[in-house]
PDB file of C-alpha atoms in Angstrom:
ATOM      1  CA  MET H   1     108.388  82.881  96.799  1.00 49.00           C
ATOM      2  CA  GLN H   2     105.553  83.002  99.435  1.00 47.00           C
ATOM      3  CA  THR H   3     105.193  80.784 102.622  1.00 45.00           C
ATOM      4  CA  GLN H   4     102.279  79.006 103.039  1.00 43.00           C
ATOM      5  CA  ALA H   5     102.843  80.624 107.327  1.00 42.00           C
ATOM      6  CA  GLU H   6     102.796  84.127 104.912  1.00 44.00           C
ATOM      7  CA  THR H   7      99.781  83.764 103.125  1.00 46.00           C
ATOM      8  CA  ALA H   8      96.700  85.277 104.072  1.00 50.00           C
ATOM      9  CA  THR H   9      93.250  84.349 104.607  1.00 43.00           C
ATOM     10  CA  PRO H  10      90.034  86.336 104.557  1.00 45.00           C
ATOM     11  CA  ILE H  11      88.993  85.492 108.100  1.00 40.00           C
ATOM     12  CA  PRO H  12      85.091  86.898 109.829  1.00 38.00           C
ATOM     13  CA  PRO H  13      84.897  90.632 110.594  1.00 39.00           C
ATOM     14  CA  VAL H  14      84.837  91.257 114.113  1.00 38.00           C
ATOM     15  CA  SER H  15      82.810  94.686 115.972  1.00 34.00           C
ATOM     16  CA  THR H  16      84.450  94.515 119.524  1.00 33.00           C
ATOM     17  CA  ARG H  17      87.634  96.044 120.301  1.00 34.00           C
ATOM     18  CA  LEU H  18      89.889  93.130 121.342  1.00 35.00           C
ATOM     19  CA  PRO H  19      92.858  93.297 123.712  1.00 37.00           C
ATOM     20  CA  ALA H  20      96.426  92.139 121.592  1.00 40.00           C
ATOM     21  CA  ARG H  21      96.382  88.516 122.369  1.00 41.00           C
ATOM     22  CA  GLU H  22      99.700  86.284 122.366  1.00 41.00           C
ATOM     23  CA  VAL H  23      99.224  83.308 119.232  1.00 44.00           C
ATOM     24  CA  PRO H  24     101.473  80.456 119.798  1.00 46.00           C
ATOM     25  CA  THR H  25     104.261  79.596 117.277  1.00 47.00           C
ATOM     26  CA  THR H  26     106.428  76.886 116.983  1.00 47.00           C
ATOM     27  CA  SER H  27     109.256  79.021 118.292  1.00 50.00           C
ATOM     28  CA  ARG H  28     108.086  81.890 120.291  1.00 64.00           C
ATOM     29  CA  LYS H  29     105.017  83.765 120.866  1.00 77.00           C
ATOM     30  CA  VAL H  30     103.680  86.573 118.848  1.00 84.00           C
ATOM     31  CA  VAL H  31     101.412  89.590 118.758  1.00 91.00           C
ATOM     32  CA  LEU H  32      98.524  90.391 117.381  1.00 94.00           C
ATOM     33  CA  TYR H  33      97.910  93.701 115.298  1.00 96.00           C
ATOM     34  CA  LYS H  34      94.518  95.305 114.415  1.00 95.00           C
ATOM     35  CA  LEU H  35      95.197  97.478 111.665  1.00 96.00           C
ATOM     36  CA  VAL H  36      91.967  99.767 109.335  1.00 94.00           C
ATOM     37  CA  VAL H  37      92.897 101.733 106.748  1.00 93.00           C
ATOM     38  CA  LEU H  38      90.516 104.509 106.281  1.00 93.00           C
ATOM     39  CA  GLY H  39      89.997 107.315 103.530  1.00 91.00           C
ATOM     40  CA  ASP H  40      88.012 108.687 100.963  1.00 89.00           C
ATOM     41  CA  GLY H  41      86.111 106.149  98.300  1.00 86.00           C
ATOM     42  CA  ASN H  42      88.143 106.622  95.519  1.00 87.00           C
ATOM     43  CA  ALA H  43      91.813 106.668  97.238  1.00 93.00           C
ATOM     44  CA  GLY H  44      92.383 103.526  96.749  1.00 92.00           C
ATOM     45  CA  LYS H  45      92.036 101.368 100.503  1.00 92.00           C
ATOM     46  CA  THR H  46      91.620  98.115  98.925  1.00 90.00           C
ATOM     47  CA  ALA H  47      94.074  97.992  95.985  1.00 92.00           C
ATOM     48  CA  LEU H  48      96.868  99.507  99.260  1.00 94.00           C
ATOM     49  CA  VAL H  49      95.639  95.972 101.319  1.00 92.00           C
ATOM     50  CA  MET H  50      95.402  94.228  98.289  1.00 90.00           C
ATOM     51  CA  GLN H  51      99.220  94.500  98.032  1.00 92.00           C
ATOM     52  CA  LEU H  52      99.603  93.365 101.032  1.00 92.00           C
ATOM     53  CA  PHE H  53      97.759  90.519 100.624  1.00 86.00           C
ATOM     54  CA  PRO H  54      98.182  89.759  97.665  1.00 77.00           C
ATOM     55  CA  LYS H  55      95.943  86.066  97.433  1.00 56.00           C
ATOM     56  CA  CYS H  56      93.311  87.633  98.466  1.00 53.00           C
ATOM     57  CA  PHE H  57      91.102  89.067  95.756  1.00 46.00           C
ATOM     58  CA  VAL H  58      87.757  87.546  96.457  1.00 45.00           C
ATOM     59  CA  GLU H  59      85.006  87.879  93.106  1.00 45.00           C
ATOM     60  CA  PRO H  60      82.534  89.264  92.376  1.00 48.00           C
ATOM     61  CA  TYR H  61      83.972  92.078  94.033  1.00 48.00           C
ATOM     62  CA  ASP H  62      81.641  94.103  96.215  1.00 52.00           C
ATOM     63  CA  PRO H  63      82.503  97.189  96.892  1.00 51.00           C
ATOM     64  CA  THR H  64      80.773  97.512 100.115  1.00 49.00           C
ATOM     65  CA  ALA H  65      81.984  94.395 101.832  1.00 52.00           C
ATOM     66  CA  GLU H  66      84.055  94.547 104.742  1.00 54.00           C
ATOM     67  CA  ASN H  67      87.249  91.887 104.853  1.00 75.00           C
ATOM     68  CA  LEU H  68      89.075  91.343 107.881  1.00 82.00           C
ATOM     69  CA  TYR H  69      92.954  89.341 106.889  1.00 84.00           C
ATOM     70  CA  GLN H  70      95.621  88.221 108.770  1.00 89.00           C
ATOM     71  CA  LYS H  71      99.052  87.571 108.179  1.00 90.00           C
ATOM     72  CA  LEU H  72     102.414  86.362 109.824  1.00 92.00           C
ATOM     73  CA  VAL H  73     105.334  89.186 109.942  1.00 92.00           C
ATOM     74  CA  HIS H  74     108.376  89.671 110.829  1.00 93.00           C
ATOM     75  CA  ILE H  75     108.927  93.318 111.277  1.00 94.00           C
ATOM     76  CA  ASP H  76     112.318  94.402 112.632  1.00 92.00           C
ATOM     77  CA  ASP H  77     112.941  90.860 113.362  1.00 89.00           C
ATOM     78  CA  MET H  78     109.841  90.512 115.702  1.00 91.00           C
ATOM     79  CA  GLY H  79     107.148  87.784 114.895  1.00 91.00           C
ATOM     80  CA  CYS H  80     104.148  89.568 114.615  1.00 93.00           C
ATOM     81  CA  ILE H  81     100.383  89.192 113.462  1.00 94.00           C
ATOM     82  CA  LEU H  82      99.027  91.350 111.488  1.00 94.00           C
ATOM     83  CA  GLU H  83      95.278  91.821 110.899  1.00 93.00           C
ATOM     84  CA  VAL H  84      94.022  94.303 108.531  1.00 93.00           C
ATOM     85  CA  PHE H  85      90.088  95.533 108.385  1.00 89.00           C
ATOM     86  CA  ASP H  86      89.335  96.689 104.783  1.00 83.00           C
ATOM     87  CA  THR H  87      86.052  98.611 104.707  1.00 68.00           C
ATOM     88  CA  THR H  88      85.415 100.577 101.374  1.00 67.00           C
ATOM     89  CA  CYS H  89      82.480 102.736 100.736  1.00 55.00           C
ATOM     90  CA  GLN H  90      83.108 104.072 104.623  1.00 57.00           C
ATOM     91  CA  GLU H  91      81.787 107.926 103.659  1.00 61.00           C
ATOM     92  CA  GLU H  92      78.535 106.333 103.188  1.00 74.00           C
ATOM     93  CA  TYR H  93      78.091 104.400 106.045  1.00 75.00           C
ATOM     94  CA  PRO H  94      79.312 106.484 109.338  1.00 80.00           C
ATOM     95  CA  ALA H  95      78.001 103.810 112.160  1.00 84.00           C
ATOM     96  CA  LEU H  96      80.085 101.348 110.403  1.00 80.00           C
ATOM     97  CA  GLN H  97      83.829 103.350 110.423  1.00 82.00           C
ATOM     98  CA  ASP H  98      82.956 104.254 113.636  1.00 88.00           C
ATOM     99  CA  GLN H  99      82.447 100.455 114.768  1.00 85.00           C
ATOM    100  CA  CYS H 100      85.746  99.323 112.491  1.00 83.00           C
ATOM    101  CA  ILE H 101      87.555 102.633 114.510  1.00 90.00           C
ATOM    102  CA  ARG H 102      86.342 101.006 118.154  1.00 89.00           C
ATOM    103  CA  ALA H 103      87.405  97.283 117.177  1.00 85.00           C
ATOM    104  CA  ASN H 104      91.214  98.147 115.794  1.00 90.00           C
ATOM    105  CA  GLU H 105      94.591  99.743 117.458  1.00 91.00           C
ATOM    106  CA  GLY H 106      96.364 100.971 114.032  1.00 95.00           C
ATOM    107  CA  PHE H 107      95.027 103.452 111.403  1.00 97.00           C
ATOM    108  CA  ILE H 108      96.430 104.288 108.038  1.00 97.00           C
ATOM    109  CA  ILE H 109      94.707 107.185 106.786  1.00 97.00           C
ATOM    110  CA  LEU H 110      94.413 107.050 102.545  1.00 97.00           C
ATOM    111  CA  TYR H 111      94.354 109.409  99.854  1.00 98.00           C
ATOM    112  CA  SER H 112      95.332 109.946  96.568  1.00 98.00           C
ATOM    113  CA  ILE H 113      97.821 112.014  95.628  1.00 98.00           C
ATOM    114  CA  THR H 114      95.947 112.661  92.135  1.00 98.00           C
ATOM    115  CA  SER H 115      92.225 113.899  93.675  1.00 98.00           C
ATOM    116  CA  ARG H 116      92.567 116.653  96.092  1.00 98.00           C
ATOM    117  CA  SER H 117      89.313 116.022  97.291  1.00 97.00           C
ATOM    118  CA  SER H 118      90.699 112.996  98.965  1.00 96.00           C
ATOM    119  CA  PHE H 119      92.850 114.651 100.619  1.00 98.00           C
ATOM    120  CA  ALA H 120      90.199 117.472 101.733  1.00 98.00           C
ATOM    121  CA  GLN H 121      88.577 114.215 104.142  1.00 95.00           C
ATOM    122  CA  VAL H 122      91.843 113.571 105.874  1.00 97.00           C
ATOM    123  CA  ARG H 123      91.739 115.706 108.545  1.00 97.00           C
ATOM    124  CA  SER H 124      87.670 114.997 108.767  1.00 94.00           C
ATOM    125  CA  PHE H 125      89.452 110.969 109.194  1.00 94.00           C
ATOM    126  CA  HIS H 126      91.398 112.250 111.863  1.00 96.00           C
ATOM    127  CA  ARG H 127      89.218 114.372 113.537  1.00 95.00           C
ATOM    128  CA  ARG H 128      86.232 110.350 113.207  1.00 93.00           C
ATOM    129  CA  ILE H 129      89.022 108.827 115.090  1.00 94.00           C
ATOM    130  CA  HIS H 130      89.969 110.741 117.697  1.00 92.00           C
ATOM    131  CA  ARG H 131      86.727 110.820 118.755  1.00 92.00           C
ATOM    132  CA  VAL H 132      85.900 107.121 118.850  1.00 92.00           C
ATOM    133  CA  ASN H 133      88.756 106.718 120.859  1.00 87.00           C
ATOM    134  CA  GLU H 134      87.626 108.956 123.511  1.00 84.00           C
ATOM    135  CA  SER H 135      85.271 106.969 124.252  1.00 77.00           C
ATOM    136  CA  THR H 136      86.081 103.716 123.902  1.00 72.00           C
ATOM    137  CA  ARG H 137      90.532 104.066 124.942  1.00 66.00           C
ATOM    138  CA  ALA H 138      90.946 103.389 128.029  1.00 60.00           C
ATOM    139  CA  HIS H 139      94.354 106.122 127.761  1.00 58.00           C
ATOM    140  CA  SER H 140      92.723 108.299 125.344  1.00 58.00           C
ATOM    141  CA  ASP H 141      95.885 110.654 125.906  1.00 71.00           C
ATOM    142  CA  ILE H 142      97.818 109.002 124.147  1.00 78.00           C
ATOM    143  CA  PRO H 143      97.429 110.214 120.662  1.00 85.00           C
ATOM    144  CA  ALA H 144      96.148 107.180 118.252  1.00 90.00           C
ATOM    145  CA  PRO H 145      98.755 104.830 116.238  1.00 95.00           C
ATOM    146  CA  ILE H 146      98.522 106.730 112.466  1.00 97.00           C
ATOM    147  CA  MET H 147      99.801 106.673 109.290  1.00 98.00           C
ATOM    148  CA  LEU H 148      99.325 109.393 106.494  1.00 98.00           C
ATOM    149  CA  VAL H 149      99.669 108.052 103.332  1.00 99.00           C
ATOM    150  CA  GLY H 150      99.435 109.223  99.795  1.00 98.00           C
ATOM    151  CA  ASN H 151      98.706 106.642  96.973  1.00 98.00           C
ATOM    152  CA  ASN H 152      99.212 106.533  93.317  1.00 97.00           C
ATOM    153  CA  CYS H 153     102.774 107.835  94.051  1.00 97.00           C
ATOM    154  CA  GLU H 154     103.894 107.365  90.617  1.00 97.00           C
ATOM    155  CA  ARG H 155     101.334 108.983  89.032  1.00 97.00           C
ATOM    156  CA  THR H 156     103.657 111.738  88.638  1.00 96.00           C
ATOM    157  CA  THR H 157     101.931 113.618  85.426  1.00 97.00           C
ATOM    158  CA  GLU H 158      98.000 114.127  87.527  1.00 98.00           C
ATOM    159  CA  ARG H 159      99.747 115.279  91.015  1.00 98.00           C
ATOM    160  CA  GLU H 160      96.891 117.363  92.034  1.00 98.00           C
ATOM    161  CA  VAL H 161      98.511 117.370  96.160  1.00 98.00           C
ATOM    162  CA  SER H 162     102.303 117.947  96.601  1.00 98.00           C
ATOM    163  CA  THR H 163     104.646 115.460  98.430  1.00 98.00           C
ATOM    164  CA  GLN H 164     105.712 118.290 100.687  1.00 98.00           C
ATOM    165  CA  GLU H 165     101.922 118.738 101.253  1.00 99.00           C
ATOM    166  CA  GLY H 166     101.479 115.937 102.694  1.00 98.00           C
ATOM    167  CA  HIS H 167     104.439 116.574 104.791  1.00 98.00           C
ATOM    168  CA  ASP H 168     102.652 118.971 106.889  1.00 98.00           C
ATOM    169  CA  MET H 169      99.474 117.493 106.937  1.00 98.00           C
ATOM    170  CA  ALA H 170     101.064 114.811 108.494  1.00 98.00           C
ATOM    171  CA  LYS H 171     102.760 117.652 111.479  1.00 97.00           C
ATOM    172  CA  GLU H 172      99.872 119.491 112.048  1.00 97.00           C
ATOM    173  CA  LEU H 173      97.702 116.118 113.088  1.00 97.00           C
ATOM    174  CA  GLY H 174     100.788 114.784 115.159  1.00 96.00           C
ATOM    175  CA  CYS H 175     100.922 111.071 112.676  1.00 96.00           C
ATOM    176  CA  GLY H 176     104.011 109.569 110.337  1.00 97.00           C
ATOM    177  CA  PHE H 177     103.637 109.859 106.562  1.00 98.00           C
ATOM    178  CA  VAL H 178     104.671 108.547 103.670  1.00 98.00           C
ATOM    179  CA  GLU H 179     103.651 108.313  99.480  1.00 99.00           C
ATOM    180  CA  ALA H 180     102.914 105.090  98.183  1.00 98.00           C
ATOM    181  CA  SER H 181     101.759 103.089  95.438  1.00 96.00           C
ATOM    182  CA  ALA H 182      99.304 100.611  95.228  1.00 94.00           C
ATOM    183  CA  LYS H 183      99.982  99.908  91.730  1.00 92.00           C
ATOM    184  CA  ASN H 184     103.424  99.200  91.873  1.00 94.00           C
ATOM    185  CA  CYS H 185     104.296  98.163  95.871  1.00 93.00           C
ATOM    186  CA  ILE H 186     106.236 100.694  96.886  1.00 96.00           C
ATOM    187  CA  ASN H 187     106.168 101.275 100.430  1.00 98.00           C
ATOM    188  CA  VAL H 188     103.195  99.591 100.858  1.00 96.00           C
ATOM    189  CA  GLU H 189     104.504  97.687 103.586  1.00 96.00           C
ATOM    190  CA  LYS H 190     106.362 100.117 105.643  1.00 97.00           C
ATOM    191  CA  ALA H 191     103.458 102.062 105.239  1.00 97.00           C
ATOM    192  CA  PHE H 192     101.443  98.784 107.814  1.00 97.00           C
ATOM    193  CA  TYR H 193     104.702  97.930 109.280  1.00 97.00           C
ATOM    194  CA  ASP H 194     104.936 102.393 110.382  1.00 97.00           C
ATOM    195  CA  VAL H 195     102.431 101.740 112.188  1.00 97.00           C
ATOM    196  CA  VAL H 196     103.176  98.775 113.605  1.00 96.00           C
ATOM    197  CA  ARG H 197     106.411 100.194 115.402  1.00 96.00           C
ATOM    198  CA  ILE H 198     104.091 103.037 116.442  1.00 95.00           C
ATOM    199  CA  ILE H 199     101.779 100.742 118.887  1.00 94.00           C
ATOM    200  CA  ARG H 200     104.965  98.855 120.306  1.00 93.00           C
ATOM    201  CA  ARG H 201     106.966 101.903 121.395  1.00 92.00           C
ATOM    202  CA  GLN H 202     103.169 103.091 122.675  1.00 90.00           C
ATOM    203  CA  ARG H 203     103.357  99.554 124.148  1.00 88.00           C
ATOM    204  CA  ASN H 204     106.785 100.027 125.976  1.00 86.00           C
ATOM    205  CA  GLN H 205     105.864 102.642 127.108  1.00 84.00           C
ATOM    206  CA  GLN H 206     102.343 101.657 128.779  1.00 79.00           C
ATOM    207  CA  GLN H 207     104.156  98.529 130.442  1.00 79.00           C
ATOM    208  CA  ARG H 208     107.034 100.813 131.891  1.00 80.00           C
ATOM    209  CA  GLN H 209     105.238 103.155 133.088  1.00 76.00           C
ATOM    210  CA  GLN H 210     102.724 100.536 134.912  1.00 73.00           C
ATOM    211  CA  HIS H 211     105.526  98.808 135.677  1.00 70.00           C
ATOM    212  CA  SER H 212     107.161 101.909 137.516  1.00 71.00           C
ATOM    213  CA  LEU H 213     103.510 102.386 139.465  1.00 73.00           C
ATOM    214  CA  SER H 214     103.352  98.858 140.834  1.00 72.00           C
ATOM    215  CA  ASN H 215     107.234  98.900 142.555  1.00 71.00           C
ATOM    216  CA  PRO H 216     107.526 102.380 143.535  1.00 62.00           C
ATOM    217  CA  THR H 217     110.959 100.996 145.652  1.00 58.00           C
ATOM    218  CA  SER H 218     112.673 100.333 142.592  1.00 54.00           C
ATOM    219  CA  GLY H 219     114.259 102.503 140.031  1.00 52.00           C
ATOM    220  CA  PRO H 220     114.461 106.220 139.069  1.00 54.00           C
ATOM    221  CA  SER H 221     111.065 106.388 142.072  1.00 51.00           C
ATOM    222  CA  ARG H 222     113.198 105.105 145.201  1.00 51.00           C
ATOM    223  CA  TYR H 223     114.449 108.034 146.347  1.00 48.00           C
ATOM    224  CA  ARG H 224     110.918 109.594 146.093  1.00 53.00           C
ATOM    225  CA  TRP H 225     109.700 106.994 148.027  1.00 45.00           C
ATOM    226  CA  LEU H 226     112.100 106.389 150.522  1.00 49.00           C
ATOM    227  CA  LYS H 227     111.659 110.659 151.397  1.00 55.00           C
ATOM    228  CA  LYS H 228     107.967 110.328 151.145  1.00 55.00           C
ATOM    229  CA  SER H 229     108.197 107.323 153.968  1.00 56.00           C
ATOM    230  CA  GLY H 230     110.601 108.880 156.288  1.00 59.00           C
ATOM    231  CA  LYS H 231     112.855 105.327 155.599  1.00 54.00           C
ATOM    232  CA  ARG H 232     116.730 106.092 154.872  1.00 51.00           C
TER     233      ARG H 232
END
């Protein structure tokens, strides 16, 4: 049974990159994670998002509408606000697609295992993410947190893209991979949650590096600092 805290509601779309912020709860602070789903028009982006936010269907359905959803979830026993941006028919609006990438820090590139053409677009979306990030992210040398997701895995008799092809593509692009089913809710949470896990690892790594640079007299860098300063 879904609790009130887990109920997702649409909130107005944003157009600029916002830093991660901590949202206070009654017991502890939780961190905001901003994700966007990219993919070909027939990949099933909205269906995937609607499985994560099952009470967010809005009638009448507008395939060109932008929707931003938030949900309080627990990932690896850590509370967080998961914010997901869903924009359909993005291939017709490249400027909007770039705006979505700038406004978010984690990405799902979605294709349908029943559509070879949607799989053929994966590299294009990956290149776009890196192009936009190189011009906007402070740490452009750090790989963007990306999961490659093959949707419609339940439609085995209609498969056009093998699981091995998905693995090979993810290895080539340096991102995670999973096959999922928006219809049967298979690996939907895993797809989104694994992006959050990548973001967490990157943030922790950056914090350790910043701490090391700001505290040269502590940790492994102490000897190098003493040697450079001539102290023993």
